[in-house]
Coordinates of C-alpha atoms in Angstrom, one line a residue:
Chain A
X1 CA 172.0 59.2 182.4
X2 CA 173.0 55.6 182.9
X3 CA 170.8 52.9 181.5
X4 CA 171.1 49.2 182.2
X5 CA 169.8 46.9 179.5
X6 CA 169.6 43.1 179.3
X7 CA 170.7 40.7 176.5
X8 CA 169.6 37.2 177.1
X9 CA 170.9 34.5 174.8
X10 CA 168.0 32.6 173.2
X11 CA 167.4 30.1 170.4
X12 CA 167.1 31.8 167.0
X13 CA 163.3 31.9 166.4
X14 CA 163.9 30.9 162.8
X15 CA 165.6 27.6 163.8
X16 CA 163.6 24.5 164.2
X17 CA 163.1 23.6 167.8
X18 CA 162.8 19.9 168.7
X19 CA 162.0 18.5 172.1
X20 CA 164.2 15.7 173.4
X21 CA 162.5 12.3 173.3
X22 CA 162.7 12.1 177.1
X23 CA 161.1 15.5 177.6
X24 CA 163.9 16.9 179.7
X25 CA 164.6 19.8 177.3
X26 CA 165.2 20.7 173.7
X27 CA 167.8 19.3 171.3
X28 CA 170.6 21.9 171.3
X29 CA 172.9 20.5 168.6
X30 CA 172.9 22.6 165.5
X31 CA 170.8 25.4 167.0
X32 CA 171.6 29.0 166.3
X33 CA 171.4 31.6 169.1
X34 CA 170.5 35.2 169.1
X35 CA 169.9 38.1 171.5
X36 CA 166.3 37.9 172.8
X37 CA 164.4 40.1 170.3
X38 CA 162.6 42.0 173.1
X39 CA 166.0 42.6 174.7
X40 CA 167.4 43.9 171.4
X41 CA 164.5 46.4 171.4
X42 CA 165.6 47.4 175.0
X43 CA 169.2 47.9 173.8
X44 CA 167.9 50.1 171.0
X45 CA 165.7 52.2 173.3
X46 CA 168.6 52.7 175.7
X47 CA 170.8 53.9 172.9
X48 CA 168.2 56.3 171.6
X49 CA 167.7 57.8 175.1
X50 CA 171.4 58.1 175.7
X51 CA 171.8 59.8 172.2
X52 CA 169.3 62.4 173.4
X53 CA 170.2 62.8 177.1
X54 CA 173.8 61.8 177.1
X55 CA 175.2 59.1 179.4
X56 CA 176.0 55.4 178.8
X57 CA 174.3 52.1 178.1
X58 CA 175.5 49.1 180.1
X59 CA 174.4 45.7 178.8
X60 CA 174.2 42.7 181.1
X61 CA 173.8 39.0 180.3
X62 CA 173.8 35.9 182.4
X63 CA 175.2 32.6 181.2
X64 CA 178.3 30.8 180.2
X65 CA 181.1 32.2 178.0
X66 CA 178.9 31.8 175.0
X67 CA 176.8 34.9 176.0
X68 CA 179.7 37.0 175.0
X69 CA 178.3 36.7 171.5
X70 CA 175.1 38.5 172.6
X71 CA 177.0 41.0 174.7
X72 CA 179.3 41.8 171.7
X73 CA 176.2 42.2 169.6
X74 CA 174.8 44.9 171.9
X75 CA 178.2 46.5 172.1
X76 CA 178.4 46.5 168.3
X77 CA 175.0 48.2 168.2
X78 CA 176.6 50.9 170.4
X79 CA 176.3 50.0 174.1
X80 CA 179.3 51.3 176.0
X81 CA 180.2 48.4 178.3
X82 CA 179.1 45.0 179.3
X83 CA 178.6 43.0 182.4
X84 CA 178.8 39.2 182.2
X85 CA 177.3 37.2 185.0
X86 CA 179.2 33.9 184.6
X87 CA 176.7 31.2 185.5
X88 CA 176.0 27.9 184.0
X89 CA 173.2 25.5 185.0
X90 CA 169.5 26.0 185.6
X91 CA 168.2 29.4 186.6
X92 CA 164.6 30.4 187.2
X93 CA 163.0 33.9 186.9
X94 CA 163.7 34.6 190.6
X95 CA 167.4 33.7 190.2
X96 CA 167.7 36.0 187.2
X97 CA 165.9 38.9 189.0
X98 CA 168.1 38.3 192.1
X99 CA 171.3 38.5 190.0
X100 CA 170.1 41.5 188.1
X101 CA 169.2 43.2 191.4
X102 CA 172.8 42.9 192.5
X103 CA 174.1 44.2 189.2
X104 CA 171.7 47.1 189.4
X105 CA 172.9 47.9 193.0
X106 CA 176.4 47.8 191.8
X107 CA 176.0 49.8 188.6
X108 CA 173.4 52.2 189.9
X109 CA 171.6 53.0 186.7
X110 CA 168.9 55.6 186.4
X111 CA 166.8 53.3 184.3
X112 CA 166.7 49.6 183.6
X113 CA 165.2 48.5 180.4
X114 CA 164.5 44.8 179.8
X115 CA 162.6 42.8 177.2
X116 CA 159.1 42.1 178.5
X117 CA 159.9 38.4 178.2
X118 CA 162.4 36.1 176.6
X119 CA 161.2 34.2 173.6
X120 CA 162.5 30.8 174.9
X121 CA 160.4 30.2 178.0
X122 CA 158.1 33.2 177.7
X123 CA 157.8 33.8 181.5
X124 CA 157.3 37.6 181.5
X125 CA 158.3 37.9 185.2
X126 CA 161.9 39.1 185.6
X127 CA 161.2 42.8 185.1
X128 CA 158.3 42.8 187.6
X129 CA 160.3 40.9 190.2
X130 CA 163.3 43.1 189.7
X131 CA 161.2 46.3 190.2
X132 CA 159.6 44.9 193.3
X133 CA 162.8 43.8 194.9
X134 CA 164.5 47.1 194.1
X135 CA 161.5 49.0 195.4
X136 CA 161.4 50.9 192.1
X137 CA 158.5 51.9 189.9
X138 CA 157.8 49.8 186.9
X139 CA 156.2 50.3 183.5
X140 CA 155.8 47.1 181.5
X141 CA 155.1 46.6 177.8
X142 CA 156.4 49.9 176.6
X143 CA 155.1 50.1 173.1
X144 CA 153.7 52.1 170.2
X145 CA 150.6 51.2 168.2
X146 CA 151.2 51.7 164.5
X147 CA 153.4 50.7 161.7
X148 CA 156.8 52.2 162.1
X149 CA 156.8 53.6 158.6
X150 CA 153.5 55.5 158.8
X151 CA 153.6 59.2 158.8
X152 CA 151.4 59.2 161.9
X153 CA 153.9 57.1 163.8
X154 CA 156.9 59.2 162.7
X155 CA 155.2 62.4 164.1
X156 CA 154.3 60.8 167.4
X157 CA 156.2 61.4 170.6
X158 CA 158.4 58.4 171.5
X159 CA 156.9 55.8 173.8
X160 CA 159.6 56.4 176.4
X161 CA 160.2 60.0 177.4
X162 CA 162.5 61.0 180.2
X163 CA 161.4 64.2 182.0
X164 CA 163.4 67.4 181.5
X165 CA 164.8 67.1 185.0
X166 CA 165.9 63.5 184.5
X167 CA 163.7 62.5 187.4
X168 CA 160.8 60.9 185.7
X169 CA 160.0 58.7 182.7
X170 CA 156.7 58.7 180.8
X171 CA 155.9 55.4 179.2
X172 CA 153.2 54.5 176.7
X173 CA 152.2 50.9 177.5
X174 CA 150.4 48.4 175.4
X175 CA 147.4 47.0 177.2
X176 CA 144.3 45.0 176.2
X177 CA 142.3 47.1 173.8
X178 CA 144.6 50.1 173.5
X179 CA 147.4 52.1 175.1
X180 CA 147.9 53.4 178.6
X181 CA 150.4 56.2 179.5
X182 CA 152.0 56.0 182.9
X183 CA 154.7 58.1 184.6
X184 CA 157.3 56.7 186.9
X185 CA 159.9 58.3 189.1
X186 CA 163.4 57.5 188.3
X187 CA 165.1 55.2 188.9
X188 CA 162.6 52.8 187.3
X189 CA 162.3 49.5 185.5
X190 CA 160.7 49.5 182.0
X191 CA 160.0 46.3 179.9
X192 CA 159.7 46.5 176.2
X193 CA 157.0 45.2 173.9
X194 CA 157.4 44.4 170.3
X195 CA 156.3 47.6 168.7
X196 CA 158.4 50.0 170.7
X197 CA 161.1 50.4 168.0
X198 CA 163.0 48.7 165.2
X199 CA 166.5 47.8 166.5
X200 CA 169.4 49.1 164.4
X201 CA 171.9 46.8 162.7
X202 CA 175.2 46.1 164.3
X203 CA 177.3 47.9 161.7
X204 CA 180.7 46.6 160.6
X205 CA 182.5 49.6 162.2
X206 CA 180.4 48.9 165.3
X207 CA 181.5 45.3 165.3
X208 CA 185.2 46.3 165.1
X209 CA 184.8 48.8 167.8
X210 CA 183.0 46.3 170.1
X211 CA 186.2 44.2 170.1
X212 CA 187.9 46.7 172.4
X213 CA 184.9 47.5 174.7
X214 CA 185.2 46.1 178.2
X215 CA 183.2 43.1 179.5
X216 CA 183.3 42.9 183.3
X217 CA 182.9 39.4 184.7
X218 CA 180.8 38.7 187.9
X219 CA 179.9 35.4 189.5
X220 CA 176.7 34.7 191.4
X221 CA 178.6 33.6 194.6
X222 CA 180.5 36.9 194.5
X223 CA 177.3 38.8 194.2
X224 CA 175.9 36.9 197.2
X225 CA 173.0 35.5 195.4
X226 CA 171.6 32.0 195.9
X227 CA 170.4 31.0 192.5
X228 CA 169.1 27.5 193.5
X229 CA 165.9 27.3 191.4
X230 CA 162.6 27.3 193.2
X231 CA 161.0 26.3 190.0
X232 CA 161.7 23.0 188.2
X233 CA 160.7 22.1 184.7
X234 CA 159.3 18.6 185.0
X235 CA 158.6 17.9 181.4
X236 CA 158.7 19.4 178.0
X237 CA 156.5 18.3 175.1
X238 CA 155.9 19.4 171.6
X239 CA 152.4 20.8 170.9
X240 CA 150.1 18.1 169.3
X241 CA 150.3 18.0 165.6
X242 CA 147.5 19.8 163.9
X243 CA 144.7 17.4 162.8
X244 CA 143.3 17.5 159.3
X245 CA 140.1 19.5 158.8
X246 CA 136.9 18.0 157.8
X247 CA 134.5 18.9 154.9
X248 CA 130.8 19.5 155.6
X249 CA 128.2 19.1 152.9
X250 CA 126.2 22.3 153.7
X251 CA 125.9 25.3 155.9
X252 CA 123.3 23.8 158.1
X253 CA 125.8 21.0 159.1
X254 CA 128.5 23.6 159.6
X255 CA 126.3 25.6 162.0
X256 CA 125.3 22.4 163.7
X257 CA 128.9 21.3 164.2
X258 CA 130.1 24.7 165.3
X259 CA 127.3 24.5 168.0
X260 CA 127.7 20.9 169.2
X261 CA 131.3 19.9 168.5
X262 CA 133.4 23.1 168.4
X263 CA 131.0 24.8 170.8
X264 CA 131.9 28.3 169.5
X265 CA 128.5 29.6 168.7
Chain B
X1 CA 194.0 24.4 160.4
X2 CA 190.9 25.9 161.7
X3 CA 187.5 26.0 160.0
X4 CA 185.8 28.0 162.7
X5 CA 184.8 31.6 161.9
X6 CA 185.9 34.0 164.7
X7 CA 183.2 35.8 166.7
X8 CA 183.8 39.0 164.7
X9 CA 183.4 37.1 161.4
X10 CA 180.2 35.5 162.6
X11 CA 178.9 39.0 163.7
X12 CA 179.7 40.6 160.4
X13 CA 178.3 37.7 158.5
X14 CA 175.1 38.1 160.6
X15 CA 174.9 41.8 159.8
X16 CA 175.5 41.3 156.0
X17 CA 172.9 38.5 156.0
X18 CA 170.3 40.6 157.8
X19 CA 171.0 43.5 155.4
X20 CA 170.7 41.1 152.4
X21 CA 167.5 39.6 153.7
X22 CA 165.8 42.8 154.8
X23 CA 167.2 45.4 152.5
X24 CA 168.4 43.8 149.2
X25 CA 166.0 40.9 148.7
X26 CA 162.7 42.8 148.8
X27 CA 163.9 45.0 146.0
X28 CA 166.0 42.6 144.0
X29 CA 163.3 41.7 141.5
X30 CA 162.4 45.4 141.0
X31 CA 166.0 46.4 140.1
X32 CA 166.4 43.3 137.9
X33 CA 163.3 44.3 136.0
X34 CA 164.0 48.0 135.7
X35 CA 167.9 47.9 135.5
X36 CA 168.0 51.0 137.6
X37 CA 170.9 51.8 139.9
X38 CA 170.0 50.5 143.4
X39 CA 171.3 53.7 145.1
X40 CA 169.0 53.4 148.1
X41 CA 170.2 49.9 148.9
X42 CA 173.8 50.8 148.5
X43 CA 173.4 53.9 150.7
X44 CA 172.1 51.7 153.5
X45 CA 175.0 49.3 152.9
X46 CA 177.5 52.1 153.1
X47 CA 176.0 53.2 156.5
X48 CA 176.6 49.7 157.8
X49 CA 180.2 49.6 156.6
X50 CA 179.5 47.0 153.8
X51 CA 181.4 49.0 151.1
X52 CA 185.1 49.4 150.5
X53 CA 185.8 46.3 152.5
X54 CA 189.4 46.1 151.2
X55 CA 190.5 49.4 152.6
X56 CA 193.1 49.1 155.4
X57 CA 192.6 50.8 158.7
X58 CA 195.4 53.3 158.1
X59 CA 193.6 54.7 155.1
X60 CA 190.2 55.0 156.9
X61 CA 188.9 51.5 156.2
X62 CA 187.9 48.9 158.7
X63 CA 191.1 46.9 158.3
X64 CA 189.2 43.7 157.5
X65 CA 191.0 40.6 156.3
X66 CA 190.3 39.3 152.7
X67 CA 188.5 36.4 154.3
X68 CA 186.2 38.8 156.3
X69 CA 185.4 40.5 153.0
X70 CA 184.6 37.2 151.3
X71 CA 182.3 36.1 154.2
X72 CA 180.3 39.4 154.0
X73 CA 180.2 39.4 150.2
X74 CA 178.6 35.9 150.0
X75 CA 175.6 37.3 151.9
X76 CA 175.3 40.4 149.6
X77 CA 175.4 38.1 146.5
X78 CA 172.8 35.9 148.1
X79 CA 170.6 39.0 148.3
X80 CA 171.3 40.0 144.7
X81 CA 174.4 39.5 142.6
X82 CA 173.8 42.7 140.6
X83 CA 173.7 44.8 143.8
X84 CA 176.7 42.9 145.2
X85 CA 178.7 43.5 142.0
X86 CA 178.0 47.2 142.3
X87 CA 179.0 47.1 146.0
X88 CA 182.3 45.5 145.4
X89 CA 183.2 47.6 142.3
X90 CA 184.8 50.2 144.6
X91 CA 187.2 47.6 145.9
X92 CA 188.2 46.6 142.4
X93 CA 188.8 50.2 141.5
X94 CA 190.7 51.1 144.7
X95 CA 192.9 47.9 144.8
X96 CA 195.3 49.1 142.1
X97 CA 195.9 52.2 144.1
X98 CA 196.4 50.2 147.3
X99 CA 198.7 47.8 145.5
X100 CA 200.8 50.2 143.4
X101 CA 200.2 53.7 144.8
X102 CA 202.3 55.8 147.1
X103 CA 201.2 56.7 150.6
X104 CA 200.2 60.1 149.4
X105 CA 198.1 58.7 146.5
X106 CA 196.3 56.3 148.8
X107 CA 195.3 59.2 151.1
X108 CA 194.2 61.2 148.1
X109 CA 192.4 58.5 146.1
X110 CA 191.3 55.9 148.7
X111 CA 190.6 57.5 152.0
X112 CA 187.8 59.9 150.7
X113 CA 185.7 56.8 149.8
X114 CA 185.5 55.8 153.5
X115 CA 184.2 59.2 154.5
X116 CA 181.2 59.5 152.2
X117 CA 179.4 57.3 149.7
X118 CA 181.2 57.7 146.3
X119 CA 181.8 55.3 143.5
X120 CA 185.0 54.4 141.7
X121 CA 185.3 52.3 138.5
X122 CA 188.0 50.0 137.2
X123 CA 188.7 50.4 133.5
X124 CA 190.7 47.6 131.9
X125 CA 188.5 46.0 129.2
X126 CA 188.2 47.5 125.8
X127 CA 185.9 46.9 122.8
X128 CA 188.8 45.1 121.1
X129 CA 190.7 43.8 124.2
X130 CA 188.9 41.5 126.6
X131 CA 190.8 38.4 127.5
X132 CA 193.8 39.8 125.6
X133 CA 194.6 42.6 128.1
X134 CA 198.0 43.3 126.5
X135 CA 196.3 44.0 123.2
X136 CA 194.7 47.2 124.5
X137 CA 194.7 50.3 122.3
X138 CA 193.9 53.1 124.7
X139 CA 197.0 55.3 124.8
X140 CA 198.7 57.6 127.2
X141 CA 201.0 60.1 125.7
X142 CA 203.3 62.2 127.9
X143 CA 203.2 66.0 127.5
X144 CA 205.2 67.8 130.1
X145 CA 203.6 67.3 133.5
X146 CA 200.5 65.6 132.0
X147 CA 199.5 62.6 130.0
X148 CA 197.0 62.7 127.2
X149 CA 194.6 59.8 127.2
X150 CA 192.8 58.5 124.1
X151 CA 190.7 55.5 123.6
X152 CA 187.7 53.6 124.9
X153 CA 186.9 51.3 127.8
X154 CA 184.1 48.8 127.7
X155 CA 181.7 47.2 130.2
X156 CA 182.7 49.5 133.0
X157 CA 180.9 48.7 136.3
X158 CA 179.3 51.8 138.0
X159 CA 180.9 54.0 135.3
X160 CA 177.8 56.3 135.1
X161 CA 177.8 57.0 138.9
X162 CA 181.6 57.0 139.5
X163 CA 183.5 60.1 140.4
X164 CA 186.9 58.4 140.0
X165 CA 188.3 56.0 137.5
X166 CA 191.3 53.7 137.6
X167 CA 192.2 53.3 134.0
X168 CA 194.8 51.2 132.3
X169 CA 196.3 52.4 129.0
X170 CA 199.5 51.9 127.0
X171 CA 202.3 54.3 126.7
X172 CA 203.8 52.2 123.9
X173 CA 201.6 49.6 122.0
X174 CA 204.6 47.9 120.6
X175 CA 205.7 46.8 124.0
X176 CA 202.4 44.9 124.6
X177 CA 202.0 44.3 128.4
X178 CA 205.2 46.1 129.2
X179 CA 203.7 49.3 127.9
X180 CA 200.7 49.3 130.1
X181 CA 200.4 52.0 132.7
X182 CA 197.8 52.8 135.3
X183 CA 196.3 56.2 136.0
X184 CA 193.6 57.7 138.2
X185 CA 191.1 60.0 136.5
X186 CA 189.3 62.4 138.9
X187 CA 185.7 63.4 138.1
X188 CA 184.7 63.9 134.4
X189 CA 187.6 65.9 132.8
X190 CA 187.1 67.5 129.4
X191 CA 187.1 65.0 126.6
X192 CA 185.7 62.1 128.7
X193 CA 182.3 60.8 127.8
X194 CA 180.2 58.2 129.6
X195 CA 178.0 56.0 127.3
X196 CA 174.6 54.6 128.0
X197 CA 173.8 51.9 130.5
X198 CA 174.1 48.6 128.8
X199 CA 170.9 46.4 128.6
X200 CA 172.3 43.2 130.2
X201 CA 171.0 39.7 130.5
X202 CA 171.7 39.4 134.2
X203 CA 173.1 41.4 137.2
X204 CA 171.0 44.2 135.8
X205 CA 171.1 46.2 139.0
X206 CA 174.8 46.8 138.4
X207 CA 175.5 49.8 136.1
X208 CA 177.6 49.0 133.0
X209 CA 178.8 51.7 130.6
X210 CA 181.4 52.5 128.0
X211 CA 183.9 55.3 128.7
X212 CA 185.4 57.3 125.9
X213 CA 188.5 59.4 126.2
X214 CA 189.4 62.1 123.7
X215 CA 192.6 64.0 124.5
X216 CA 191.8 63.8 128.2
X217 CA 194.6 65.4 130.3
X218 CA 195.8 63.4 133.3
X219 CA 198.4 64.9 135.7
X220 CA 201.5 62.8 136.0
X221 CA 201.1 62.6 139.8
X222 CA 197.9 60.5 139.1
X223 CA 200.0 57.7 137.6
X224 CA 200.0 54.6 139.9
X225 CA 203.4 53.0 139.9
X226 CA 205.8 53.5 137.0
X227 CA 205.2 53.5 133.3
X228 CA 204.9 49.9 132.2
X229 CA 203.9 48.6 135.6
X230 CA 200.2 48.7 134.9
X231 CA 200.0 45.1 133.7
X232 CA 201.5 43.8 136.9
X233 CA 199.2 46.0 139.0
X234 CA 196.2 44.8 137.1
X235 CA 197.1 41.2 137.5
X236 CA 197.8 41.6 141.2
X237 CA 194.4 43.4 141.5
X238 CA 192.7 40.4 139.9
X239 CA 194.5 38.0 142.3
X240 CA 192.9 40.1 145.1
X241 CA 189.5 40.3 143.5
X242 CA 189.0 36.8 142.3
X243 CA 188.0 35.5 145.7
X244 CA 185.3 38.1 145.7
X245 CA 183.9 37.1 142.3
X246 CA 184.1 33.5 143.3
X247 CA 182.1 34.1 146.5
X248 CA 179.5 36.1 144.5
X249 CA 179.0 32.9 142.5
X250 CA 178.7 30.9 145.7
X251 CA 176.1 33.3 147.1
X252 CA 174.0 33.1 143.9
X253 CA 174.2 29.3 144.0
X254 CA 173.2 29.2 147.7
X255 CA 170.2 31.3 147.0
X256 CA 169.2 29.0 144.1
X257 CA 169.6 25.9 146.3
X258 CA 167.5 27.3 149.1
X259 CA 164.7 28.2 146.6
X260 CA 165.0 24.7 145.1
X261 CA 164.8 23.0 148.5
X262 CA 161.8 25.0 149.6
X263 CA 160.0 24.4 146.3
X264 CA 160.8 20.7 146.2
X265 CA 159.3 20.3 149.7
X266 CA 156.0 21.9 148.8
X267 CA 155.5 21.0 145.2
X268 CA 153.3 17.9 144.9
X269 CA 153.4 15.5 142.0
X270 CA 152.1 11.9 141.9
X271 CA 150.6 12.5 145.3
X272 CA 153.7 13.5 147.2
X273 CA 156.3 16.3 147.5
X274 CA 158.8 16.1 144.6
X275 CA 161.6 16.3 147.3
X276 CA 160.8 12.6 147.9
X277 CA 161.9 11.7 144.4
X278 CA 165.5 10.5 144.1
X279 CA 165.9 12.4 140.8
X280 CA 165.3 15.7 142.6
X281 CA 167.2 14.6 145.7
X282 CA 170.3 13.9 143.6
X283 CA 170.1 17.4 142.1
X284 CA 169.8 19.0 145.5
X285 CA 172.7 16.9 146.9
X286 CA 174.9 17.9 144.0
X287 CA 174.1 21.6 144.7
X288 CA 175.0 21.2 148.4
X289 CA 178.3 19.5 147.8
X290 CA 179.4 21.9 145.0
X291 CA 178.5 25.0 146.9
X292 CA 180.4 23.8 149.9
X293 CA 183.4 23.0 147.8
X294 CA 183.4 26.4 146.1
X295 CA 183.1 28.2 149.4
X296 CA 186.0 26.3 150.9
X297 CA 188.2 26.9 147.8
X298 CA 187.3 30.6 147.9
X299 CA 188.0 30.8 151.7
X300 CA 191.4 29.3 151.0
X301 CA 192.2 31.7 148.2
X302 CA 191.3 34.6 150.5
X303 CA 193.1 33.2 153.5
X304 CA 196.3 32.8 151.4
X305 CA 196.2 36.6 150.7
X306 CA 195.8 37.2 154.4
X307 CA 198.9 35.1 155.0
X308 CA 200.8 37.1 152.4
X309 CA 201.0 34.2 150.0
X310 CA 200.6 34.4 146.3
X311 CA 197.2 33.0 145.5
X312 CA 197.1 33.2 141.7
X313 CA 196.6 29.4 141.2
X314 CA 194.1 28.8 144.0
X315 CA 192.1 32.0 143.3
X316 CA 191.8 30.9 139.7
X317 CA 190.7 27.5 140.9
X318 CA 188.1 29.2 143.1
X319 CA 186.9 31.7 140.5
X320 CA 186.5 29.2 137.6
X321 CA 185.1 26.4 139.8
X322 CA 182.6 28.7 141.5
X323 CA 181.5 30.4 138.3
X324 CA 180.9 27.1 136.5
X325 CA 179.3 25.6 139.7
X326 CA 176.9 28.6 140.0
X327 CA 175.8 28.1 136.4
X328 CA 175.2 24.4 136.9
X329 CA 173.4 24.9 140.3
X330 CA 171.1 27.7 139.0
X331 CA 170.3 25.8 135.9
X332 CA 169.3 22.8 138.0
X333 CA 167.3 25.0 140.3
X334 CA 165.3 26.1 137.3
X335 CA 164.9 22.5 136.4
X336 CA 163.6 21.6 139.9
X337 CA 161.0 24.4 139.5
X338 CA 160.0 23.0 136.0
X339 CA 157.8 25.3 134.0
X340 CA 157.5 27.7 136.9
X341 CA 161.2 28.1 137.1
X342 CA 161.2 29.5 133.6
X343 CA 158.7 32.2 134.5
X344 CA 159.8 35.6 135.8
X345 CA 157.3 35.4 138.6
X346 CA 159.6 32.9 140.3
X347 CA 163.0 33.8 141.6
X348 CA 165.3 31.2 140.0
X349 CA 165.5 32.3 136.3
X350 CA 167.1 35.6 137.5
X351 CA 169.7 33.6 139.4
X352 CA 170.6 31.7 136.2
X353 CA 171.0 34.9 134.3
X354 CA 173.0 36.5 137.1
X355 CA 175.3 33.4 137.3
X356 CA 176.2 33.5 133.6
X357 CA 178.1 36.8 134.0
X358 CA 180.5 35.3 136.5
X359 CA 181.8 32.9 133.9
X360 CA 182.6 35.9 131.8
X361 CA 183.8 38.9 133.9
X362 CA 187.1 39.4 135.6
X363 CA 188.7 36.7 133.5
X364 CA 186.5 34.2 131.7
X365 CA 186.3 30.6 132.8
X366 CA 188.6 29.8 129.9
X367 CA 191.2 32.4 130.8
X368 CA 191.2 31.1 134.4
X369 CA 192.1 27.7 133.0
X370 CA 194.9 29.2 131.0
X371 CA 196.2 30.8 134.2
X372 CA 195.8 27.5 136.1
X373 CA 197.6 25.5 133.4
X374 CA 200.4 28.0 133.2
X375 CA 200.9 27.7 137.0
X376 CA 200.7 23.9 136.9
X377 CA 203.2 23.7 134.0
X378 CA 205.7 26.0 135.4

């Protein structure tokens, strides 16, 4: 089977993010970038399914030349080929979903796996738009519930299981208060939650092999997609600094303050 | 001149860094305490391709440049220098074969290491011959199609776990360095004994033993290069490995600096973080500049090898500078931590113990200066 996965370039969650003084964005100098962690989980899941069922994993990223770093990372993990949608400038979730739709129509995968959201703007919309516009079934927040190392977890069936006839996929989803299992007909769109798997490392042999794997370049105009954003970010601001706590003399005062000031009881 | 790492270099640095952070670091204190061999960590490293970095593609390796190897090794040492030393020991043992061996010998003695996890050891130092390599007393005596090996090798990294040994011995003691010859010992032939694991001050995760040879028979076809070529092969091997030891020192120092910075920011004295005191700031600033200088010197010494240039002088600069730098930086890191730094519950005293070894092994800081002076006075 053919699986399309995404690899968005995002700020390294370990770097310190600063908002520009004028609120138009974040300070990008000196920042490190990574593949969106949820997308990395998608790449891993794609590779595991292909290892079991055969086929190939195609990884796609949208952005300037710099996204090659993330594409190469996915290729080093084991993806077979990459598609680079060469676009710089603002792009909203509908623009991304529109571009991905065209890539999907071109590549014709059996399954699309994306991160449930990217950790930079946390929209959590692209997978849903994409499934809707393709007219495909969707299963969001594919997940597992326990620690990866527990015996229980090792013995459990994977959260993503493709049917024997390659026509369906059964997905365990993380929902409020538990797990839900859904079944979709293929082709389908699946988005990954944090606890689906632990992505493998890009090994050194993998990194060397990735050098010779193909990256196909596409441009939005060539795909016939108008990516003019319908959504504009008007202002960014840092969350307010945490205020110092206060000390109360006794429990009675604490209860009183929780009632009248914090209004939590 | 270009100080940018390539995309591949950044990718392999990222993999090595992640491995060091997630695999080595959590167990570094355990292996330091117990001095056991960190086989589980090394197995994972082997899976990721982080061993045998010096092996060319034609012999089954990844065909990395020396600079690539240096970049990855800094991360391993940042995780734990003892683990890093055990991980680069194969390179040290295989380099003499890559430098002086025939194509057939390289396929026989080097390629198998790229297929499965195996260890090789480099045997040069003796109980009575450390810096004075030419004073070695382990002998090789030719008997028909075999040599007979007698003597003892000291401080042999990974010796207990190795299945192949690159040993230097003399065919004629009176010839001093011109009598030195290199042979490869396969497995544990009759007459070879492996001593107990030494109880070291630092880098305790790396295995260190004595090897004793009593009438050990070595086939002539296991000789690397000609009789008497061993000294040149050993020196060329050290030219190749000095950048690696220099970068191990750099990795240790970087770890120490990071710990010192984190601690200085959170430790409060006189009502504010000690990082606000100039006395602490100057120590941190010195750490940063010295680490950067050591790294660049090391990169240059590796880059010269990649360019096919002789790097004896610059690699000796790098090795001695980085080793002394790491000793200074780790000592200062303990100082920043104060009394806590002296305690084993905190990570910096280990780094100080680990750093000390780099001033000693693979040519002491003094021997490096002799080499440097000799090159300068040529």
